[in-house]
Short mmCIF file of C-alpha atoms in Angstrom, two decimals:
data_model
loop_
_atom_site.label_atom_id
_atom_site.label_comp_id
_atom_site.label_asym_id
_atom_site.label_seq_id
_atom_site.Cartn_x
_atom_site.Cartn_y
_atom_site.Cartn_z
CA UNK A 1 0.00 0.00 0.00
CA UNK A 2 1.54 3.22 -1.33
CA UNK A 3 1.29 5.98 1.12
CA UNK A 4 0.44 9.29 -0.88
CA UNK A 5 2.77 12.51 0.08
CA UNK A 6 0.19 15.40 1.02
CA UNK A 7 1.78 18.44 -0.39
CA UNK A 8 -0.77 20.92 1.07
CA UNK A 9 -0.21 19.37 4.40
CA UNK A 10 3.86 19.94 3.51
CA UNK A 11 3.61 23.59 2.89
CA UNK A 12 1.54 24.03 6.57
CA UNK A 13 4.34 22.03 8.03
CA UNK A 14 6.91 23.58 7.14
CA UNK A 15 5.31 27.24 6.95
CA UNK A 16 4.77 26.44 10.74
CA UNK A 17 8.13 25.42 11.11
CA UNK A 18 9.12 28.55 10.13
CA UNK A 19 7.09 30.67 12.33
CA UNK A 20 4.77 32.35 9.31
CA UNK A 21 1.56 33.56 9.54
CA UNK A 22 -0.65 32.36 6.38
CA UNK A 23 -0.88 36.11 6.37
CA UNK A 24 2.11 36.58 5.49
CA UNK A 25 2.48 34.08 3.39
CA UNK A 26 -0.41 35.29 1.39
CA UNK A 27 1.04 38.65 1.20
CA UNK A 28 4.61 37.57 0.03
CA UNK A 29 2.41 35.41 -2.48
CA UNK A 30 0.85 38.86 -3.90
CA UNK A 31 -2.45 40.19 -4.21
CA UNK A 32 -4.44 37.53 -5.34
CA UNK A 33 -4.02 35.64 -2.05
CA UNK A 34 -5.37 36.15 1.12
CA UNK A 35 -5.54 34.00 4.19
CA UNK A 36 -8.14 31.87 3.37
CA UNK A 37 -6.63 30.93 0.13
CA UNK A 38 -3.44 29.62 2.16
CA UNK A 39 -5.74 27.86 4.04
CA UNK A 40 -7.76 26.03 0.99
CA UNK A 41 -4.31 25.43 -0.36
CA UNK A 42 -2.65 23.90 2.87
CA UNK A 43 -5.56 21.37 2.87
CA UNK A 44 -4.88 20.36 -1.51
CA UNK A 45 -3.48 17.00 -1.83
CA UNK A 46 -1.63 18.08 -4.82
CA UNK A 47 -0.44 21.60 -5.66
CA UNK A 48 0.32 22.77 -9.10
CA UNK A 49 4.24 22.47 -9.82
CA UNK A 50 3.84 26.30 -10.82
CA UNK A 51 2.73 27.77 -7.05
CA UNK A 52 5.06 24.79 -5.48
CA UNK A 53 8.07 27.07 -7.25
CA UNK A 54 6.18 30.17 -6.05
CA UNK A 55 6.02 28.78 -2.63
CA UNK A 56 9.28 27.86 -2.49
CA UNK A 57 10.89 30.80 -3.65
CA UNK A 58 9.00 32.46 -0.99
CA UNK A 59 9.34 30.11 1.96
CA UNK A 60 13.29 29.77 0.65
CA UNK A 61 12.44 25.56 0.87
CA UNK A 62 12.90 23.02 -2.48
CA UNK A 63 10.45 22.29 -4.05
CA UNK A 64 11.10 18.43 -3.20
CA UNK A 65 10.46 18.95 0.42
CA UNK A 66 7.30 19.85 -0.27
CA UNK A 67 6.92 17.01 -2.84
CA UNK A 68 8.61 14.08 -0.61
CA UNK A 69 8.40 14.75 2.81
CA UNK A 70 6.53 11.89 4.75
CA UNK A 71 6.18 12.36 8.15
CA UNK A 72 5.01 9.05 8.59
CA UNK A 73 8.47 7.46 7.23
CA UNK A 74 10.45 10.44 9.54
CA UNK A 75 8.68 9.40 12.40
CA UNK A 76 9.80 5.16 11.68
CA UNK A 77 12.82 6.39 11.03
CA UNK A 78 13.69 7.77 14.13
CA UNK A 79 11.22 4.98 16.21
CA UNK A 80 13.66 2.71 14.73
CA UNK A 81 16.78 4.53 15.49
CA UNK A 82 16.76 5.29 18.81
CA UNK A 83 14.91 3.28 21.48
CA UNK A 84 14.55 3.66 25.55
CA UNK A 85 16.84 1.46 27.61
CA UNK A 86 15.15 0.27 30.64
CA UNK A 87 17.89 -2.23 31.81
CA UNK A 88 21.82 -1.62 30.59
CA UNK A 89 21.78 -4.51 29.87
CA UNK A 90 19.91 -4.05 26.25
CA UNK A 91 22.06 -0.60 25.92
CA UNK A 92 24.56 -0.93 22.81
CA UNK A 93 27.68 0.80 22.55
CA UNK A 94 27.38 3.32 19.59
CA UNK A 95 30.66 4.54 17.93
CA UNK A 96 29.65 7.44 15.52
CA UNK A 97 31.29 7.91 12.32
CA UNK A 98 31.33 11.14 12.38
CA UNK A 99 32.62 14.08 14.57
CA UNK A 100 29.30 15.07 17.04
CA UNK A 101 31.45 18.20 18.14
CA UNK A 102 31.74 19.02 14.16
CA UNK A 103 27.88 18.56 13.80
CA UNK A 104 27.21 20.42 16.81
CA UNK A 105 29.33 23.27 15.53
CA UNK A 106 27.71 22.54 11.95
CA UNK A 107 24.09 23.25 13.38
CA UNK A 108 25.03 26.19 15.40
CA UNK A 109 26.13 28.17 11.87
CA UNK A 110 23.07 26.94 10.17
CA UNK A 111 20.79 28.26 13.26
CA UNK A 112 23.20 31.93 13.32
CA UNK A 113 22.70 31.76 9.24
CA UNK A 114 18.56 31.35 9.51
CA UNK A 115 18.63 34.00 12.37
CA UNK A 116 20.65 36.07 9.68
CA UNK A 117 18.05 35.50 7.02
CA UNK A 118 15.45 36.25 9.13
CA UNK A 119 16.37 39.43 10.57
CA UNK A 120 16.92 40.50 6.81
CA UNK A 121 13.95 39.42 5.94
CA UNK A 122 12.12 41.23 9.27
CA UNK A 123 14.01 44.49 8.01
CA UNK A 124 12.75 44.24 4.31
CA UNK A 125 9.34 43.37 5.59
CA UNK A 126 9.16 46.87 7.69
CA UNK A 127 10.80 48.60 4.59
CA UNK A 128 7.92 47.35 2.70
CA UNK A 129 5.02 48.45 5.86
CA UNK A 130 6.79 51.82 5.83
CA UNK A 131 6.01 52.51 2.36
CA UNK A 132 2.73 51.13 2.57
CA UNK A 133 2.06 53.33 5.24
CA UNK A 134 3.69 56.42 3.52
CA UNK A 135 1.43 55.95 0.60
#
């Protein structure tokens, strides 16, 4: 039984993710959307490769998240990975085979990087209120 990727579903999850409003979303979107657009769209099971580009370019996400992301498989993924030792007796010894430090480090750019982004994107958002309001 094939499990069917719900791409409207995608685009809520990740817009959440991100901490944006459909508002918003609708605005950066332009003026043929509104909020209860975003919400019609967030419930589609398939969405037009077109507005997938559109959304991505906005949300700054591929287009493949959107397109392959399963929660269902993330969440056996991890279920299967990591498991809660009762007894040490069941507990196995992992050696990584990679540097945790080096990921740690990894993730805290990527984090300082998306705080970057989103203070830019904060500052061009009040450039673009101001000159509302000015008008």
């Amino acid at each position: 039984m094939e499990q069917k990727i719900h791409q409207g579903r995608n685009v809520k999850r990740f817009r959440e993710m991100l901490n944006i409003k459909q508002e918003a979303l609708a605005y950066d979107l332009g003026e043929d959307w509104n909020q209860k657009k975003i919400s019609m769209l967030e419930q589609k099971d398939v969405i037009e490769d077109s507005l997938l580009k559109q959304i991505s370019a906005v949300l700054k996400i591929p287009v493949e998240a959107f397109q392959n992301f399963d929660e269902e498989q993330a969440i056996n993924i991890i279920s299967n990975t990591f498991s809660d030792f009762k007894d040490g007796a069941s507990a196995i010894n992992i050696q990584p085979t990679f540097n945790p430090i080096r990921e740690v480090l990894k993730l805290h750019e990527e984090k300082i990087a998306l705080y970057e982004r989103m203070l830019k994107e904060k500052d061009e958002m009040m450039v673009r209120l101001e000159k509302l309001i000015g008008k």
